[in-house]
Short mmCIF file of C-alpha atoms in Angstrom, two decimals:
data_model
loop_
_atom_site.label_atom_id
_atom_site.label_comp_id
_atom_site.label_asym_id
_atom_site.label_seq_id
_atom_site.Cartn_x
_atom_site.Cartn_y
_atom_site.Cartn_z
CA MET A 938 104.59 101.99 234.96
CA GLU A 939 107.12 104.66 234.41
CA SER A 940 109.97 102.24 234.84
CA GLY A 941 108.47 99.97 232.18
CA HIS A 942 108.13 102.83 229.78
CA VAL A 943 111.74 103.80 230.33
CA LEU A 944 112.84 100.25 229.68
CA LEU A 945 110.95 100.22 226.41
CA VAL A 946 112.55 103.47 225.31
CA LEU A 947 115.98 102.18 226.22
CA GLY A 948 115.39 98.96 224.32
CA ALA A 949 114.29 100.84 221.20
CA SER A 950 117.27 103.13 221.36
CA THR A 951 119.56 100.14 221.78
CA ILE A 952 118.10 98.45 218.68
CA GLN A 953 118.42 101.65 216.69
CA SER A 954 122.03 102.09 217.77
CA GLU A 955 122.81 98.52 216.77
CA ARG A 956 121.27 99.09 213.33
CA LEU A 957 123.32 102.23 212.91
CA GLU A 958 126.44 100.35 213.86
CA GLN A 959 125.68 97.62 211.34
CA SER A 960 125.01 100.17 208.61
CA ARG A 961 128.31 101.81 209.37
CA ARG A 962 130.10 98.51 209.03
CA THR A 963 128.34 97.50 205.76
CA GLY A 964 128.31 100.95 204.10
CA PRO A 965 131.79 100.93 202.43
CA ARG A 966 131.30 97.37 201.21
CA VAL A 967 128.01 98.28 199.53
CA VAL A 968 129.55 101.35 197.90
CA GLN A 969 132.44 99.28 196.54
CA GLU A 970 130.04 96.68 195.22
CA ASN A 971 128.00 99.39 193.56
CA ARG A 972 131.08 100.79 191.83
CA THR A 973 132.08 97.32 190.62
CA LEU A 974 128.63 96.72 189.19
CA HIS A 975 128.74 100.06 187.36
CA THR A 976 132.14 99.22 185.84
CA GLU A 977 130.98 95.80 184.64
CA LEU A 978 127.81 97.27 183.22
CA GLU A 979 129.78 99.89 181.24
CA ALA A 980 132.16 97.24 179.87
CA GLN A 981 129.26 95.07 178.77
CA SER A 982 127.61 98.07 177.13
CA GLN A 983 130.77 98.70 175.10
CA GLN A 984 130.92 95.06 174.01
CA ILE A 985 127.28 95.18 173.00
CA GLU A 986 127.94 98.31 170.87
CA VAL A 987 130.88 96.64 169.12
CA LEU A 988 128.82 93.54 168.39
CA ARG A 989 125.96 95.67 167.09
CA GLN A 990 128.31 97.47 164.67
CA GLN A 991 129.70 94.17 163.39
CA VAL A 992 126.22 92.77 162.86
CA GLN A 993 125.24 95.92 160.94
CA LEU A 994 128.31 95.68 158.70
CA LEU A 995 127.66 92.02 157.97
CA ARG A 996 124.02 92.75 157.25
CA ASP A 997 124.90 95.62 154.87
CA GLY A 998 127.49 93.49 153.07
CA HIS A 999 125.03 90.67 152.63
CA MET A 1000 122.42 93.07 151.27
CA ALA A 1001 124.85 94.76 148.82
CA GLU A 1002 126.25 91.49 147.43
CA PRO A 1003 123.53 90.98 144.74
CA GLU A 1004 123.90 94.57 143.58
CA LEU A 1005 127.66 94.15 143.23
CA LYS A 1006 127.19 90.94 141.26
CA GLU A 1007 124.74 92.65 138.93
CA GLU A 1008 127.13 95.56 138.37
CA ASN A 1009 130.01 93.18 137.64
CA LEU A 1010 127.86 91.32 135.12
CA ARG A 1011 126.92 94.58 133.42
CA LEU A 1012 130.56 95.66 133.25
CA ARG A 1013 131.56 92.32 131.70
CA ARG A 1014 128.85 92.71 129.05
CA ASP A 1015 130.00 96.24 128.22
CA LEU A 1016 133.60 95.05 127.95
CA GLU A 1017 132.67 92.22 125.59
CA HIS A 1018 130.58 94.60 123.47
CA SER A 1019 133.47 97.08 123.28
CA ARG A 1020 135.87 94.34 122.19
CA ALA A 1021 133.46 93.17 119.50
CA MET A 1022 132.99 96.71 118.17
CA LEU A 1023 136.76 97.31 118.18
CA SER A 1024 137.37 94.13 116.19
CA ARG A 1025 134.60 95.02 113.73
CA TYR A 1026 135.83 98.55 113.08
CA THR A 1027 139.42 97.33 112.79
CA ASP A 1028 138.40 94.86 110.08
CA GLU A 1029 136.36 97.51 108.24
CA LEU A 1030 139.26 99.96 108.40
CA ALA A 1031 141.66 97.32 107.10
CA THR A 1032 139.25 96.61 104.23
CA ILE A 1033 138.83 100.28 103.30
CA MET A 1034 142.48 101.29 103.77
CA PRO A 1035 144.89 98.39 103.11
CA GLY A 1036 147.81 98.18 105.48
CA MET A 1037 145.98 99.84 108.35
CA GLN A 1038 145.72 96.57 110.26
CA LYS A 1039 149.52 96.39 110.48
CA VAL A 1040 149.66 99.99 111.67
CA ILE A 1041 147.09 99.34 114.41
CA HIS A 1042 148.92 96.16 115.44
CA LYS A 1043 152.21 98.02 115.72
CA PHE A 1044 150.52 100.83 117.66
CA GLN A 1045 149.05 98.35 120.15
CA CYS A 1046 152.42 96.63 120.52
CA ASP A 1047 154.09 100.00 121.19
CA LEU A 1048 151.54 100.73 123.89
CA SER A 1049 152.02 97.32 125.52
CA GLY A 1050 155.80 97.73 125.52
CA GLU A 1051 156.65 95.11 122.89
CA VAL A 1052 159.19 95.94 120.18
CA LEU A 1053 158.64 94.90 116.57
CA ASP A 1054 161.11 94.88 113.70
CA ILE A 1055 158.54 96.38 111.29
CA PRO A 1056 159.08 100.12 110.81
CA VAL A 1057 156.16 102.47 110.43
CA GLU A 1058 156.96 103.15 106.76
CA ASP A 1059 156.65 99.44 105.94
CA CYS A 1060 153.34 99.30 107.77
CA VAL A 1061 152.02 102.23 105.78
CA ALA A 1062 153.30 100.90 102.45
CA ALA A 1063 151.35 97.63 102.62
CA GLU A 1064 150.73 95.28 99.71
CA GLY A 1065 147.44 96.86 98.63
CA THR A 1066 148.71 100.41 98.91
CA SER A 1067 151.99 99.69 97.12
CA ALA A 1068 150.18 97.87 94.31
CA GLN A 1069 147.79 100.80 93.98
CA MET A 1070 150.74 103.18 93.80
CA ARG A 1071 152.47 101.05 91.13
CA HIS A 1072 149.41 100.81 88.86
CA ARG A 1073 148.39 104.42 89.37
CA PRO A 1074 148.84 106.61 86.25
CA PRO A 1075 151.09 109.66 86.49
CA PRO A 1076 149.28 112.76 87.73
CA PRO A 1077 148.35 115.42 85.18
CA PRO A 1078 150.29 118.70 85.02
CA GLU A 1079 147.31 120.57 86.45
CA ALA A 1080 147.49 118.55 89.66
CA LEU A 1081 151.24 119.16 89.90
CA SER A 1082 150.71 122.89 89.42
CA GLU A 1083 148.07 122.88 92.17
CA ARG A 1084 150.42 121.08 94.52
CA ARG A 1085 153.40 123.33 93.72
CA PRO A 1086 153.24 126.57 95.80
CA ARG A 1087 153.29 129.89 94.04
CA ALA A 1088 156.32 132.14 94.10
CA GLY A 1089 154.60 134.98 95.95
CA SER A 1090 152.68 132.83 98.43
CA PRO A 1091 153.80 132.90 102.08
CA GLY A 1092 153.95 129.08 102.14
CA ALA A 1093 156.65 128.94 99.45
CA GLY A 1094 160.36 128.87 100.11
CA PRO A 1095 162.64 127.14 102.60
CA GLY A 1096 160.56 128.32 105.56
CA ARG A 1097 157.70 126.10 104.47
CA ALA A 1098 160.00 123.12 104.18
CA SER A 1099 161.47 123.72 107.61
CA GLY A 1100 157.98 124.18 109.09
CA ALA A 1101 156.81 120.96 107.46
CA SER A 1102 159.86 119.10 108.72
CA GLY A 1103 159.29 120.46 112.23
CA ALA A 1104 155.63 119.47 112.12
CA SER A 1105 156.52 115.98 110.88
CA ALA A 1106 159.11 115.67 113.63
CA ARG A 1107 156.56 116.70 116.23
CA THR A 1108 154.00 114.29 114.77
CA ALA A 1109 156.43 111.40 114.69
CA THR A 1110 157.19 111.59 118.41
CA GLY A 1111 155.53 108.78 120.30
CA PRO A 1112 153.31 105.93 119.09
CA ALA A 1113 150.21 108.11 119.01
CA GLY A 1114 151.98 110.63 116.76
CA ARG A 1115 153.15 107.89 114.43
CA LEU A 1116 149.67 106.45 114.17
CA SER A 1117 148.12 109.85 113.46
CA GLY A 1118 150.81 110.54 110.85
CA CYS A 1119 150.10 107.25 109.10
CA LEU A 1120 146.37 107.92 109.15
CA SER A 1121 146.81 111.42 107.75
CA ARG A 1122 149.10 110.20 104.97
CA LEU A 1123 146.73 107.42 103.96
CA ALA A 1124 143.78 109.81 104.08
CA ASP A 1125 145.66 112.27 101.83
CA GLU A 1126 146.42 109.49 99.35
CA ASN A 1127 142.77 108.41 99.23
CA MET A 1128 141.61 112.01 98.77
CA ALA A 1129 144.08 112.49 95.92
CA VAL A 1130 142.87 109.30 94.22
CA GLN A 1131 139.24 110.39 94.57
CA ARG A 1132 140.01 113.84 93.14
CA ARG A 1133 141.85 112.38 90.16
CA SER A 1134 139.07 109.87 89.50
CA ALA A 1135 136.48 112.66 89.72
CA GLY A 1136 138.54 114.81 87.32
CA ASN A 1137 138.84 111.95 84.82
CA VAL A 1138 135.10 111.31 84.95
CA GLY A 1139 134.41 115.03 84.39
CA GLN A 1140 136.77 115.16 81.39
CA GLN A 1141 135.16 112.07 79.85
CA GLN A 1142 131.70 113.60 80.27
CA MET A 1143 132.86 116.82 78.62
CA ARG A 1144 134.32 114.87 75.68
CA VAL A 1145 131.13 112.86 75.25
CA SER A 1146 129.03 116.02 75.41
CA ARG A 1147 131.22 117.63 72.75
CA ARG A 1148 130.98 114.63 70.42
CA THR A 1149 127.22 114.13 70.70
CA PRO A 1150 125.30 117.29 69.69
CA SER A 1151 122.12 118.21 71.43
CA PRO A 1152 118.69 118.06 69.66
CA VAL A 1153 118.68 121.85 69.29
CA GLN A 1154 122.07 121.76 67.57
CA ARG A 1155 120.89 118.97 65.26
CA LYS A 1156 117.79 120.96 64.27
CA ALA A 1157 119.84 124.10 63.62
CA SER A 1158 122.31 122.17 61.46
CA LEU A 1159 119.49 120.63 59.39
CA CYS A 1160 117.90 124.05 58.85
CA SER A 1161 121.19 125.53 57.70
CA VAL A 1162 121.74 122.66 55.25
CA ALA A 1163 118.22 123.07 53.85
CA GLU A 1164 118.66 126.82 53.36
CA GLU A 1165 122.00 126.54 51.50
CA PRO A 1166 121.72 126.91 47.72
CA PRO A 1167 122.86 124.01 45.59
CA ARG A 1168 126.55 124.24 44.75
CA TRP A 1169 126.38 122.24 41.51
CA ARG A 1170 124.77 123.81 38.51
CA PHE A 1171 124.30 122.06 35.23
#
């Protein structure tokens, strides 16, 4: 009995030793396989992340496309509206101030880089403005005296002329300065015409009021005639 028990113990130990030997032989191979699997899994995880980012970008671009189209349509409408308003105001300005259309055209050509043979003075002195200047009556002496500076004023003398020439030189530099100079000159001419027309209307009203007496003056004159004694005596 004891010998059988010993044989069983020896057989179990032999099996256990064989298993240990097999595990020793297969251990490094399993570790290497485990490392390889970890490396492949990490590479696949990186590829999955890249693909996920690309899908997200494509999805966002597809979602934002209608909004971009709507914004482009709105911008086109605003641009067309601005062009229509610019054309309308240009026509109205040309109707109110003759010759201004040529000035605006020259200003736009200067901005775009094109060179025209029309000087700014010719643009300002258009047909309507020149005809108005030709048929305009000479200004009264009062207007000339208002324009002429006084002797004691600080604006009189050569300093004022030099300052005006310097200001005109500064205004004339660049297309924007030329356009503003033309606008200011035309505005001054229109203001002068309006002042003269208003002065003429006021003088005519004063003359009419002097010629036609009021009802009170008529009544007073009738009373004075009735109270006068007769000049002829027979």
